[in-house]
Tab-separated table of C-alpha atoms in Angstrom:
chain	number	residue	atom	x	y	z
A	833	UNK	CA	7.194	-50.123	-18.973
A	834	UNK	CA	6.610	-47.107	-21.629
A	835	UNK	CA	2.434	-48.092	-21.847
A	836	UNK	CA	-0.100	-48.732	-18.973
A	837	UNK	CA	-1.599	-52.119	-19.314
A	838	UNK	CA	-4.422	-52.461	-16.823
A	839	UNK	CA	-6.063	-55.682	-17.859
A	840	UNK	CA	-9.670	-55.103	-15.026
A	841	UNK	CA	-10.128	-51.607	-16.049
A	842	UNK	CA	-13.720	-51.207	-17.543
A	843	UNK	CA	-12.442	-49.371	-20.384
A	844	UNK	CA	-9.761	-52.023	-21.494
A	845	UNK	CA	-12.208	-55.169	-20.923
A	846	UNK	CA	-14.868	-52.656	-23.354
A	847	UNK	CA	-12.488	-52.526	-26.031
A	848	UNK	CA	-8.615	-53.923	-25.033
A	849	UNK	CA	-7.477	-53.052	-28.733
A	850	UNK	CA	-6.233	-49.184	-28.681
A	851	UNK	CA	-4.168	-50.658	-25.639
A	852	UNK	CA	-2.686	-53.698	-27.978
A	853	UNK	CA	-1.834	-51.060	-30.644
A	854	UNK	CA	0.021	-48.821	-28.183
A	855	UNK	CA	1.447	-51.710	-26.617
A	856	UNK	CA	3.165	-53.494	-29.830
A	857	UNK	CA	4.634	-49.890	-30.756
A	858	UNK	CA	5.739	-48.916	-27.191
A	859	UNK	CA	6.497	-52.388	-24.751
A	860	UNK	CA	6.064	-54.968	-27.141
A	861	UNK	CA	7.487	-57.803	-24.545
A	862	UNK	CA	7.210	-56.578	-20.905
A	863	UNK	CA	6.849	-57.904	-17.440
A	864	UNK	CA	3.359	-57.405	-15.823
A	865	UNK	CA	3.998	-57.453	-11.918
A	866	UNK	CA	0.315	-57.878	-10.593
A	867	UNK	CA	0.519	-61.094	-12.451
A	868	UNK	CA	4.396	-62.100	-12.524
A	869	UNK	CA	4.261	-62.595	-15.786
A	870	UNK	CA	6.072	-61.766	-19.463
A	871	UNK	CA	3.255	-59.824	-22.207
A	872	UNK	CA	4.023	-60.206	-25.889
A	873	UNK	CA	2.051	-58.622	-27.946
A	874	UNK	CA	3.432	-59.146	-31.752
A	875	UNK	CA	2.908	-61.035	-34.479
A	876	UNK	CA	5.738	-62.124	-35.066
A	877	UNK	CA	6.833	-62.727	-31.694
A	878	UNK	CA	4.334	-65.045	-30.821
A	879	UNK	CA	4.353	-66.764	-34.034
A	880	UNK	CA	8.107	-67.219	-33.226
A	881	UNK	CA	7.521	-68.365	-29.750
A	882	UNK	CA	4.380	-70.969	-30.591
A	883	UNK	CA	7.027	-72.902	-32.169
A	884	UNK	CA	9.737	-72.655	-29.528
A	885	UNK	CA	10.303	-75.780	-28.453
A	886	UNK	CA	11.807	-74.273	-25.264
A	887	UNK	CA	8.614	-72.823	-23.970
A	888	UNK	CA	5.790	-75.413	-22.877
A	889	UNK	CA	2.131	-75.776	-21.163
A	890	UNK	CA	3.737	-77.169	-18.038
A	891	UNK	CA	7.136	-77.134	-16.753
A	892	UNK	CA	7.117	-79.724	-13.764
A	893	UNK	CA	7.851	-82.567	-15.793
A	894	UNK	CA	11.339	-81.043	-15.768
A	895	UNK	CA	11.374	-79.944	-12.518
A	896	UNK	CA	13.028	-81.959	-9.217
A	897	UNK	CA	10.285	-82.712	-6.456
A	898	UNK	CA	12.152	-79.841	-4.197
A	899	UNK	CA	11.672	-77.198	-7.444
A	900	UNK	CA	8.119	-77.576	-7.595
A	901	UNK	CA	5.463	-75.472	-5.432
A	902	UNK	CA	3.310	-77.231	-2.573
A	903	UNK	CA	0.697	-78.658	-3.957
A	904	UNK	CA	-2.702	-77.527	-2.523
A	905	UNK	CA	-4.761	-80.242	-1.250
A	906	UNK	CA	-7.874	-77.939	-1.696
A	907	UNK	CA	-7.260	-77.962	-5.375
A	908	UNK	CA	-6.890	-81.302	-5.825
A	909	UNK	CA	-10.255	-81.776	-7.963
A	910	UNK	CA	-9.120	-79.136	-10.568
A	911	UNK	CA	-5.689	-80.301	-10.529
A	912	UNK	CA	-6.582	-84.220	-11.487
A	913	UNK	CA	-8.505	-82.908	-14.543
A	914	UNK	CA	-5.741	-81.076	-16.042
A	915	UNK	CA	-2.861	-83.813	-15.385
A	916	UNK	CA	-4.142	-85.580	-17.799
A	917	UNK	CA	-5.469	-82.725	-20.552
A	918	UNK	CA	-4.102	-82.308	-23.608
A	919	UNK	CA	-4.117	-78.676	-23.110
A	920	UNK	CA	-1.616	-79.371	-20.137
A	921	UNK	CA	0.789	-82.253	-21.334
A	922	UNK	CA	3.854	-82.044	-23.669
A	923	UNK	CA	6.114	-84.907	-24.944
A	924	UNK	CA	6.101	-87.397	-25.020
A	925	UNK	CA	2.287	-88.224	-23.295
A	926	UNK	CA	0.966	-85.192	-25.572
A	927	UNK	CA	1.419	-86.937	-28.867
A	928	UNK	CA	0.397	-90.590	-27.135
A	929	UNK	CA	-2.585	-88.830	-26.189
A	930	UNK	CA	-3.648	-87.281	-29.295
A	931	UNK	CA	-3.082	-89.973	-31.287
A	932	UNK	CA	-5.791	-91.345	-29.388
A	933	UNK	CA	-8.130	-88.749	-29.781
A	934	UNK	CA	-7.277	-87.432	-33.086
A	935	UNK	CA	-9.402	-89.397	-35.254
A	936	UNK	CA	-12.292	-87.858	-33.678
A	937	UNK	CA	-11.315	-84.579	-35.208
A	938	UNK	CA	-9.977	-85.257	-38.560
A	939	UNK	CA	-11.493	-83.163	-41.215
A	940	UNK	CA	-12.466	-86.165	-42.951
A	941	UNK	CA	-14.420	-87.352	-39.501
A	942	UNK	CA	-16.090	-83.507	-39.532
A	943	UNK	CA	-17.195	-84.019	-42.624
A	944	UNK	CA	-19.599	-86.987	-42.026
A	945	UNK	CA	-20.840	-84.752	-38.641
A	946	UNK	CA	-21.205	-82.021	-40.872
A	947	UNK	CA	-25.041	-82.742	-41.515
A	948	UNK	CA	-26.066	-83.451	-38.298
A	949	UNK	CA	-24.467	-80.186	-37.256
A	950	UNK	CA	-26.238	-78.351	-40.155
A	951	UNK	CA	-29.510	-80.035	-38.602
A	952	UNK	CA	-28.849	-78.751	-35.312
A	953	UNK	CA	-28.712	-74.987	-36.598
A	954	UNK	CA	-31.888	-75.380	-38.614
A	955	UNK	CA	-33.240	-76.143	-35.583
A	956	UNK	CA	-31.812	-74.028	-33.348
A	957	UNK	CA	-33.325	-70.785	-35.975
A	958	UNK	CA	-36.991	-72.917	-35.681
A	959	UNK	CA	-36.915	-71.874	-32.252
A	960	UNK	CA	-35.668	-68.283	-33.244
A	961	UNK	CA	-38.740	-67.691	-35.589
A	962	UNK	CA	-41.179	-69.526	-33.395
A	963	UNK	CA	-40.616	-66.473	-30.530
A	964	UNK	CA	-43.138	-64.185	-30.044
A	965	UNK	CA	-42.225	-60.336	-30.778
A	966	UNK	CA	-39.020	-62.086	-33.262
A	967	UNK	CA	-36.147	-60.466	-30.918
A	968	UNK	CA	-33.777	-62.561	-29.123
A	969	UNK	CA	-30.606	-63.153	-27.113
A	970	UNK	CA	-28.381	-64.469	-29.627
A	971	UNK	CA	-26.291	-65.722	-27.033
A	972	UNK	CA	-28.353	-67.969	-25.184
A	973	UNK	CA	-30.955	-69.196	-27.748
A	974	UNK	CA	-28.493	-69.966	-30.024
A	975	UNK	CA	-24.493	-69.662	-29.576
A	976	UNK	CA	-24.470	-71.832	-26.471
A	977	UNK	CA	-26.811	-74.631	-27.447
A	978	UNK	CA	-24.570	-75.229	-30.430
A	979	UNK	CA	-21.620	-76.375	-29.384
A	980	UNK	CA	-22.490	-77.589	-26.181
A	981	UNK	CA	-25.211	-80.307	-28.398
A	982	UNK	CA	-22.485	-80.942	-31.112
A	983	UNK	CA	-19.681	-81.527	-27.974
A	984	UNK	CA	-22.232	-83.919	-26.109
A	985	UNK	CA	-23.047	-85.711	-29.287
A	986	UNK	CA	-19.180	-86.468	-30.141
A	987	UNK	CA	-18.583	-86.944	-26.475
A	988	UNK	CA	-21.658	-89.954	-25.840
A	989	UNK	CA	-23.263	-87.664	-23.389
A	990	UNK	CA	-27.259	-88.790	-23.159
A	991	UNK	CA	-29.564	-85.970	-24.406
A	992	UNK	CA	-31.251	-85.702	-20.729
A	993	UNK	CA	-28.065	-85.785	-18.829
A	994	UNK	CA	-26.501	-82.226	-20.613
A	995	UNK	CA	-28.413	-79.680	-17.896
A	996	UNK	CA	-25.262	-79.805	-15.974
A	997	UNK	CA	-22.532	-79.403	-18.159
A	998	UNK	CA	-22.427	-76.105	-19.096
A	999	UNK	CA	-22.349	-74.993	-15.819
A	1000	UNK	CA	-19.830	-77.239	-14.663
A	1001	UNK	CA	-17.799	-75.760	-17.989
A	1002	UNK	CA	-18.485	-72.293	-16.881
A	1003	UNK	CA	-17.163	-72.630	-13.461
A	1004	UNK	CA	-14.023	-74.549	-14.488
A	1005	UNK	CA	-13.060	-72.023	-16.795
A	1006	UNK	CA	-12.526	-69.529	-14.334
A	1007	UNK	CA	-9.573	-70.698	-12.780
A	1008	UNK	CA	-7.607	-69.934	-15.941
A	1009	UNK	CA	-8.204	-66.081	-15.200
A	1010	UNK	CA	-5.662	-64.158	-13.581
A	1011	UNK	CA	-7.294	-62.040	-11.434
A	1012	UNK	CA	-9.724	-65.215	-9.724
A	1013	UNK	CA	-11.470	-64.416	-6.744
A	1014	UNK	CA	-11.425	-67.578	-3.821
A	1015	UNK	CA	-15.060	-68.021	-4.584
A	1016	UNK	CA	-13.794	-68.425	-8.557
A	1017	UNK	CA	-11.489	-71.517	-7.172
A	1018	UNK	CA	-13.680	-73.215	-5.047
A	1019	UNK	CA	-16.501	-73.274	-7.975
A	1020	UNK	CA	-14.204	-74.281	-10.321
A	1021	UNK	CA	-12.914	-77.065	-7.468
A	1022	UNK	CA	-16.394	-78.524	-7.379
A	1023	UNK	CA	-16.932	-78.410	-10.692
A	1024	UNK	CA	-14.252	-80.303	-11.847
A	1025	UNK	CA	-15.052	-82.889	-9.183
A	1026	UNK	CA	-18.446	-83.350	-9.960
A	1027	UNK	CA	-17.974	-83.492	-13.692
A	1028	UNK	CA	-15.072	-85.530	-13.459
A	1029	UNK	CA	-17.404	-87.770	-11.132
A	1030	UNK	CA	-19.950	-87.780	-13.954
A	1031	UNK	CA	-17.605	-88.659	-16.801
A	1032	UNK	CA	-16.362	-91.760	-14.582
A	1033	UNK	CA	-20.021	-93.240	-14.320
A	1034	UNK	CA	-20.444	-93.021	-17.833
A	1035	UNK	CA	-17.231	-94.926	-18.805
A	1036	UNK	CA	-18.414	-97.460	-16.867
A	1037	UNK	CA	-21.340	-97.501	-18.704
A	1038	UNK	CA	-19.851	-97.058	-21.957
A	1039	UNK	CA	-17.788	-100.159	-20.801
A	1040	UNK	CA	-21.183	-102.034	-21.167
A	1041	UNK	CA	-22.741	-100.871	-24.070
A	1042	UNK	CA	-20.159	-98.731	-25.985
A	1043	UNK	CA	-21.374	-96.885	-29.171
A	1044	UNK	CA	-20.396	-94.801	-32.266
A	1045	UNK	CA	-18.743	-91.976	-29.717
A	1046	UNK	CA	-15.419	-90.719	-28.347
A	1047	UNK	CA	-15.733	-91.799	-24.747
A	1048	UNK	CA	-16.623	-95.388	-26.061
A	1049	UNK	CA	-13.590	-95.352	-28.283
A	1050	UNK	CA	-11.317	-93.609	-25.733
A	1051	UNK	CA	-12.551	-96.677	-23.302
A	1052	UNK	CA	-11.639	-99.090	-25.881
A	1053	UNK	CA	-8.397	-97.979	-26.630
A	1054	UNK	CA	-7.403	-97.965	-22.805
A	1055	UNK	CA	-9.142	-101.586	-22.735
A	1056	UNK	CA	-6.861	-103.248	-25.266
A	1057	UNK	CA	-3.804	-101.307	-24.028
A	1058	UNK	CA	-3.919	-98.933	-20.734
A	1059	UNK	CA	-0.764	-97.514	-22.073
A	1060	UNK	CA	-2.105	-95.720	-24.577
A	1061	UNK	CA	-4.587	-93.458	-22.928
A	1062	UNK	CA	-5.813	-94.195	-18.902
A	1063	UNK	CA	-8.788	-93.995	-17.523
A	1064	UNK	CA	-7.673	-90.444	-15.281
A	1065	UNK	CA	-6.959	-88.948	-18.907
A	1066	UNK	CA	-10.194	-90.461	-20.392
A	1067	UNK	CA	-11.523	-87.775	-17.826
A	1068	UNK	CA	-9.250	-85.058	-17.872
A	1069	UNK	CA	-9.964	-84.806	-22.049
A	1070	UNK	CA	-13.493	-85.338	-21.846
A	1071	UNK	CA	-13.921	-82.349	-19.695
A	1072	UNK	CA	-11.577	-80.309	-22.209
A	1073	UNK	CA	-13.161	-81.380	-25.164
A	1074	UNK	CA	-16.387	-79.500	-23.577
A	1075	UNK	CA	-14.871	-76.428	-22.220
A	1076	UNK	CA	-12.321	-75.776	-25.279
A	1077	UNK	CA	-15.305	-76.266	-27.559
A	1078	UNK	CA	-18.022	-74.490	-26.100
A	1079	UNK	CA	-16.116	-71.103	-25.119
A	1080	UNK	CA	-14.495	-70.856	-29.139
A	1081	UNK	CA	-17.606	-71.105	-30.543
A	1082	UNK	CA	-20.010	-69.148	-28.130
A	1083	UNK	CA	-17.395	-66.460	-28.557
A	1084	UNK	CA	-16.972	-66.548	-31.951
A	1085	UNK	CA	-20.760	-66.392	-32.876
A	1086	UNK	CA	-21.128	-63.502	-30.103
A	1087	UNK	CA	-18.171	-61.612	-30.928
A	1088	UNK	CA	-18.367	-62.232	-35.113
A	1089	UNK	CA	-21.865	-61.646	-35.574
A	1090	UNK	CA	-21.620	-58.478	-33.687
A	1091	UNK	CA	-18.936	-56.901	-36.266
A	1092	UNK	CA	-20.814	-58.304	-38.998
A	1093	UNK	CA	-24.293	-56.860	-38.140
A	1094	UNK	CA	-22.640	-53.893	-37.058
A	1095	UNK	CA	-21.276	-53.070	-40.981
A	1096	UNK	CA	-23.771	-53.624	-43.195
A	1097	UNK	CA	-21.835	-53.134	-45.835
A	1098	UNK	CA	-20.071	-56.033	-44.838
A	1099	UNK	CA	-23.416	-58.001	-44.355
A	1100	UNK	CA	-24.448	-57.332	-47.999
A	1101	UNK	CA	-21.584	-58.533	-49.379
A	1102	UNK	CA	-22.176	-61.862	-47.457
A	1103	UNK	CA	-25.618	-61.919	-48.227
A	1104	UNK	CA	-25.201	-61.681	-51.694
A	1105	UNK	CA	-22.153	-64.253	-52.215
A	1106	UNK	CA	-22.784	-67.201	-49.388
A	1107	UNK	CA	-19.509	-68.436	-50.939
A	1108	UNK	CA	-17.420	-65.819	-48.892
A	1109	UNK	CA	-19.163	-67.583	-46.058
A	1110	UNK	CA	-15.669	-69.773	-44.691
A	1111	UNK	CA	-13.713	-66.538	-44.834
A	1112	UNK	CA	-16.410	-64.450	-42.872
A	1113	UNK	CA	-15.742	-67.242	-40.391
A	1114	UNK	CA	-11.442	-66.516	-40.328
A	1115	UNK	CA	-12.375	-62.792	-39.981
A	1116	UNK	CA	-14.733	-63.632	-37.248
A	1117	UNK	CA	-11.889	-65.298	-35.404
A	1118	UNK	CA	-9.199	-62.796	-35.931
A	1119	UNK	CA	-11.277	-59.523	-35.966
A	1120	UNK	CA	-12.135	-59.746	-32.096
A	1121	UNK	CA	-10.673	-62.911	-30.817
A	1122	UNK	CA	-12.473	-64.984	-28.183
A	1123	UNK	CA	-9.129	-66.770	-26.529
A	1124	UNK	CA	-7.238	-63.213	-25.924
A	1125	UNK	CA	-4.229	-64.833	-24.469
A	1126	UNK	CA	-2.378	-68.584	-23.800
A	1127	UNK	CA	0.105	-69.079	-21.361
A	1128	UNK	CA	3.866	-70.880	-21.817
A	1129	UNK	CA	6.562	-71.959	-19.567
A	1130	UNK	CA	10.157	-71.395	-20.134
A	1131	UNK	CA	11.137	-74.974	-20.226
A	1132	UNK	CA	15.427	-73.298	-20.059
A	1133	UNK	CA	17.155	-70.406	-20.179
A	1134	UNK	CA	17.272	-68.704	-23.250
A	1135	UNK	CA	17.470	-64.951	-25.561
A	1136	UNK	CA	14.787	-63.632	-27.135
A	1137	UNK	CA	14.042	-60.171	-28.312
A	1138	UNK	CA	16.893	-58.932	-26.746
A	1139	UNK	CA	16.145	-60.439	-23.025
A	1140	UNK	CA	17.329	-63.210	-21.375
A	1141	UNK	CA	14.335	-65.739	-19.548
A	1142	UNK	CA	15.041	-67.933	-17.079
A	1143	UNK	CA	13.724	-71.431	-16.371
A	1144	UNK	CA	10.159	-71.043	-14.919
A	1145	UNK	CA	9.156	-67.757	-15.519
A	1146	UNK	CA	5.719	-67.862	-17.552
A	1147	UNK	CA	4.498	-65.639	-20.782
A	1148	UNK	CA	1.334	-64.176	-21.455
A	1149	UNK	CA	1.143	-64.426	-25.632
A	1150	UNK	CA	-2.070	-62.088	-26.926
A	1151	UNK	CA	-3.517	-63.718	-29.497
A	1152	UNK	CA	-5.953	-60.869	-29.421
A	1153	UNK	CA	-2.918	-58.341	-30.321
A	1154	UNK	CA	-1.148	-60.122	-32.800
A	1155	UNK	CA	-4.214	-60.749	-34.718
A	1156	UNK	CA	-4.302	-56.876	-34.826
A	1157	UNK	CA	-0.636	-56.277	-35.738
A	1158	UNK	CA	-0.072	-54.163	-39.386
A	1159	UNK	CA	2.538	-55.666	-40.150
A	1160	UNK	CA	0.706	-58.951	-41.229
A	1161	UNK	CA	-2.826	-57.768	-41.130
A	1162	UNK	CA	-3.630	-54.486	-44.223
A	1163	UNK	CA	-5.946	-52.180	-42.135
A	1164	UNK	CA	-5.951	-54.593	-39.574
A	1165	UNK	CA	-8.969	-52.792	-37.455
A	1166	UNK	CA	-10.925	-53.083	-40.308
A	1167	UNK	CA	-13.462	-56.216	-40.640
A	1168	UNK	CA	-13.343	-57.691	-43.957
A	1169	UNK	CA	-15.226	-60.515	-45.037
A	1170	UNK	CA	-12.801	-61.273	-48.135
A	1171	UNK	CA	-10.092	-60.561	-46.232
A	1172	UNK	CA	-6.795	-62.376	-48.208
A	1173	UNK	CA	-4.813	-63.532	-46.623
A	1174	UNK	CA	-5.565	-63.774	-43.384
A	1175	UNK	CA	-3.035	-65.791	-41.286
A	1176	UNK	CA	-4.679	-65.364	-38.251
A	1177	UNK	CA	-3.263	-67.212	-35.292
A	1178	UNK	CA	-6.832	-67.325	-33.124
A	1179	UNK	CA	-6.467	-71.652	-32.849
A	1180	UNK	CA	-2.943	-71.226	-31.934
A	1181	UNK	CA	0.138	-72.854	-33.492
A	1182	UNK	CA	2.980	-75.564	-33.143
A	1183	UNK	CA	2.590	-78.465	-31.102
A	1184	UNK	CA	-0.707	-77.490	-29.062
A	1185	UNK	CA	-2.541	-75.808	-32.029
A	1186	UNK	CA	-6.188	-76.700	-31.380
A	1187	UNK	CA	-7.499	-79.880	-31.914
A	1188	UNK	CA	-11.064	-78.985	-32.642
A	1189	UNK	CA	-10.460	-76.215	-35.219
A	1190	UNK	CA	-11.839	-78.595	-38.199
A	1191	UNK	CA	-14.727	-79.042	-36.285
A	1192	UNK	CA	-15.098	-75.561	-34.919
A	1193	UNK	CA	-15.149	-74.439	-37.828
A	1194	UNK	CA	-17.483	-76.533	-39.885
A	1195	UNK	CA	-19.785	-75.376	-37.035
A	1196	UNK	CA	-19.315	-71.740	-37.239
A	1197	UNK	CA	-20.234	-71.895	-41.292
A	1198	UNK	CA	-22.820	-73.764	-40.500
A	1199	UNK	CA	-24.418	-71.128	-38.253
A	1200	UNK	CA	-23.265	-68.359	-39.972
A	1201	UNK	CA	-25.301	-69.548	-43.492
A	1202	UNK	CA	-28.273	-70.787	-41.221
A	1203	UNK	CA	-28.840	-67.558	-39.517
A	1204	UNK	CA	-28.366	-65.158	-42.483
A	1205	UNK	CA	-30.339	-67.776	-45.677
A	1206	UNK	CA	-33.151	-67.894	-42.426
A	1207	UNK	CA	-33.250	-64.478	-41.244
A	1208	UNK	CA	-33.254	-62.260	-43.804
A	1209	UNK	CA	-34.440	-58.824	-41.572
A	1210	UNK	CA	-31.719	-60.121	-39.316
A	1211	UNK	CA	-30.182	-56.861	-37.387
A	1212	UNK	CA	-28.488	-55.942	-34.120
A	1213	UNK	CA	-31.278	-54.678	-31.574
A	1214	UNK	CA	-29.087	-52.965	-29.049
A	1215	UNK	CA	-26.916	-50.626	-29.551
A	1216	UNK	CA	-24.763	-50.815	-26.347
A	1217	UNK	CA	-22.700	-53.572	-25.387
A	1218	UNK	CA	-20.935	-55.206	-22.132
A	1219	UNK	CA	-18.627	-57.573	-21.378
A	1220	UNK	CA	-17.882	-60.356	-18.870
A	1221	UNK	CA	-15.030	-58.839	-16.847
A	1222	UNK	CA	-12.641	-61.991	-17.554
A	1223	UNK	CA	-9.210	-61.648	-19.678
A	1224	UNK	CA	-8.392	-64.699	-21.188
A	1225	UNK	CA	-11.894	-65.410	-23.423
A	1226	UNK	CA	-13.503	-62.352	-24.330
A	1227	UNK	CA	-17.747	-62.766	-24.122
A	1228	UNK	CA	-20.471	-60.532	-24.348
A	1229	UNK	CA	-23.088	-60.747	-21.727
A	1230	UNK	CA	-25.705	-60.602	-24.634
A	1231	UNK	CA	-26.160	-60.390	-28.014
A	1232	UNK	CA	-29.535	-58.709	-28.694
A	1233	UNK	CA	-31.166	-59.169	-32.442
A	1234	UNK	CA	-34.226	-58.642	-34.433
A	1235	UNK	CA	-35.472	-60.479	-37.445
């Protein structure tokens, strides 16, 4: 390829975007050996192939038993979790599935959690103001309480049985990174099988006393008709529900409210019109995206971009890139809260465009008016920043701020 792409360099994982903009002017679709895979890295490419029905999450629902890989009993933990994920199914169990589910995340459903979620991030900026010397990590006295509260509370998950589940999300998600060490799949293998474990005791128990949650109406749509959703995928979503969740928003409050306080020209404006709030949020998302890249299968042979693909081979599509390509995005390295339009593609698109993005979202204005009405001296108190050497979400180890 014309452009080095060297996805674990420190200087790439610091900032990855002066690679992206080489990369859509010099390879913008090339094959990365170390991982066997296909890059894309424009706009309109991945818009194109989000809604290419010939690419999917999973490929060996088309594949004969002698076409698929040995399955690795070691894995077997991990690999029950995702059979039955959203994130890994196509048609037609996807759609069965989220019909299931969907109601859960309707924008009219957000709406009536919209309070209690507005509750949580007065009280999450309580705790900011009651800390002595009023400096903080961002990150873990505020980001990752959020979601992982609102997730539990939409889930059914009793208040004093939460310590674990972050963890448990943490490890899981690093099996999705290309580069995982051994010690990556074996935490990720327990994980799953101890959170999966835990999700199983507590349908039983929502079985008993169900309530106003979406475990207790998952279990009652698999009680009147098994058909519909099973008790394996019952699990399997559960567990998504919390990882997918958690790691947007985390990344988006890390990431966003690092470009904001970083221009405080930017911050002003915010400041001084709240109403410009919901499209700080967009910007957030598409500035410095937290899911860099999703994965396909090519479900058959087929052209595209002058190439031919065959059956199996798997892309890498950078969300991260695209939402940096000029030729959608004016100035596109520049944050703008007022940015218009702003077609970012950060919750994906097509058939396995995220779920949660009604929700995420309501949460992410939410914190974004809490923390700047509440903390009006709030400002960035580092000036250096690192991040977690992973590829496909893109974290900070910490967010420091004074108010």
């Amino acid at each position: 390829m014309a452009a080095p792409f060297e996805p674990t360099a420190a200087d790439f994982l610091q900032d990855p975007y002066p690679t992206y903009a080489r990369l859509r002017l010099e390879s913008p679709i090339f094959h990365y050996g170390p991982w066997d895979k296909w890059v894309f890295t424009r706009y309109q490419d991945i818009d194109a192939l989000l809604r290419d029905r010939r690419l999917g999450r999973v490929i060996h629902h088309l594949q004969e038993p002698h076409e698929r890989p040995p399955a690795d009993p070691g894995l077997a933990p991990f690999n029950a979790i995702q059979q039955g994920s959203l994130l890994e199914l196509e048609p037609p169990d996807h759609p069965r599935i989220r019909g299931v589910v969907h109601e859960a995340f309707t924008p009219r459903h957000v709406r009536a959690l919209s309070g209690k979620v507005e509750a949580l991030c007065r009280e999450l900026v309580d705790r900011l103001e009651d800390l002595p010397g009023r400096e903080a990590d961002l990150l873990t006295t505020f980001a990752v309480p959020l979601p992982v509260t609102v997730i539990a509370d939409l889930l059914g998950v009793p208040e004093g049985e939460r310590g674990a589940l972050l963890p448990w999300s943490k490890a899981i998600i690093g099996m999705f990174e290309p580069d995982r060490t051994s010690e990556m799949e074996r935490g990720a293998v327990k994980a799953a099988g101890d959170f999966a474990a835990y999700i199983r005791t507590l349908i039983a128990r929502k079985r008993l006393q169900p309530a106003d949650d979406l475990i207790s109406r998952m279990v009652a749509a698999h009680d009147a008709d098994p058909g519909r959703i099973s008790e394996g995928e019952i699990v399997a979503n559960s567990i998504l529900f919390l990882n997918a969740g958690h790691e947007a928003v985390v990344n988006v409050i890390g990431n966003g409210m690092k470009a904001l306080l970083s221009r405080p020209e930017q911050l002003a404006r915010l400041r001084e019109d709240p109403e410009l709030i919901p499209g700080a949020v967009e910007e957030m998302m598409r500035f410095d995206t937290p899911l860099q890249f999703f994965e396909r299968f090519v479900l058959e042979d087929f052209e595209f971009g002058g190439r031919t693909f065959d059956k199996g081979e798997k892309f890498c599509l950078y969300y991260a890139s695209a939402n940096r390509d000029p030729e959608v995005f004016e100035d596109p390295d520049r944050f703008d809260v007022d940015r218009t339009p702003n077609p970012h593609i950060a919750f994906g698109l097509g058939l396995h465009f995220c779920i949660g993005a009604p929700l995420a979202r309501v949460e992410l204005a939410a914190a974004v008016r809490e923390l700047l009405t509440r903390l009006p001296r709030l400002e960035l108190a580092q000036d250096r920043f690192s991040y977690h050497p992973k590829n496909v979400f893109r974290y900070l180890t910490e967010l420091r701020i004074a108010y």
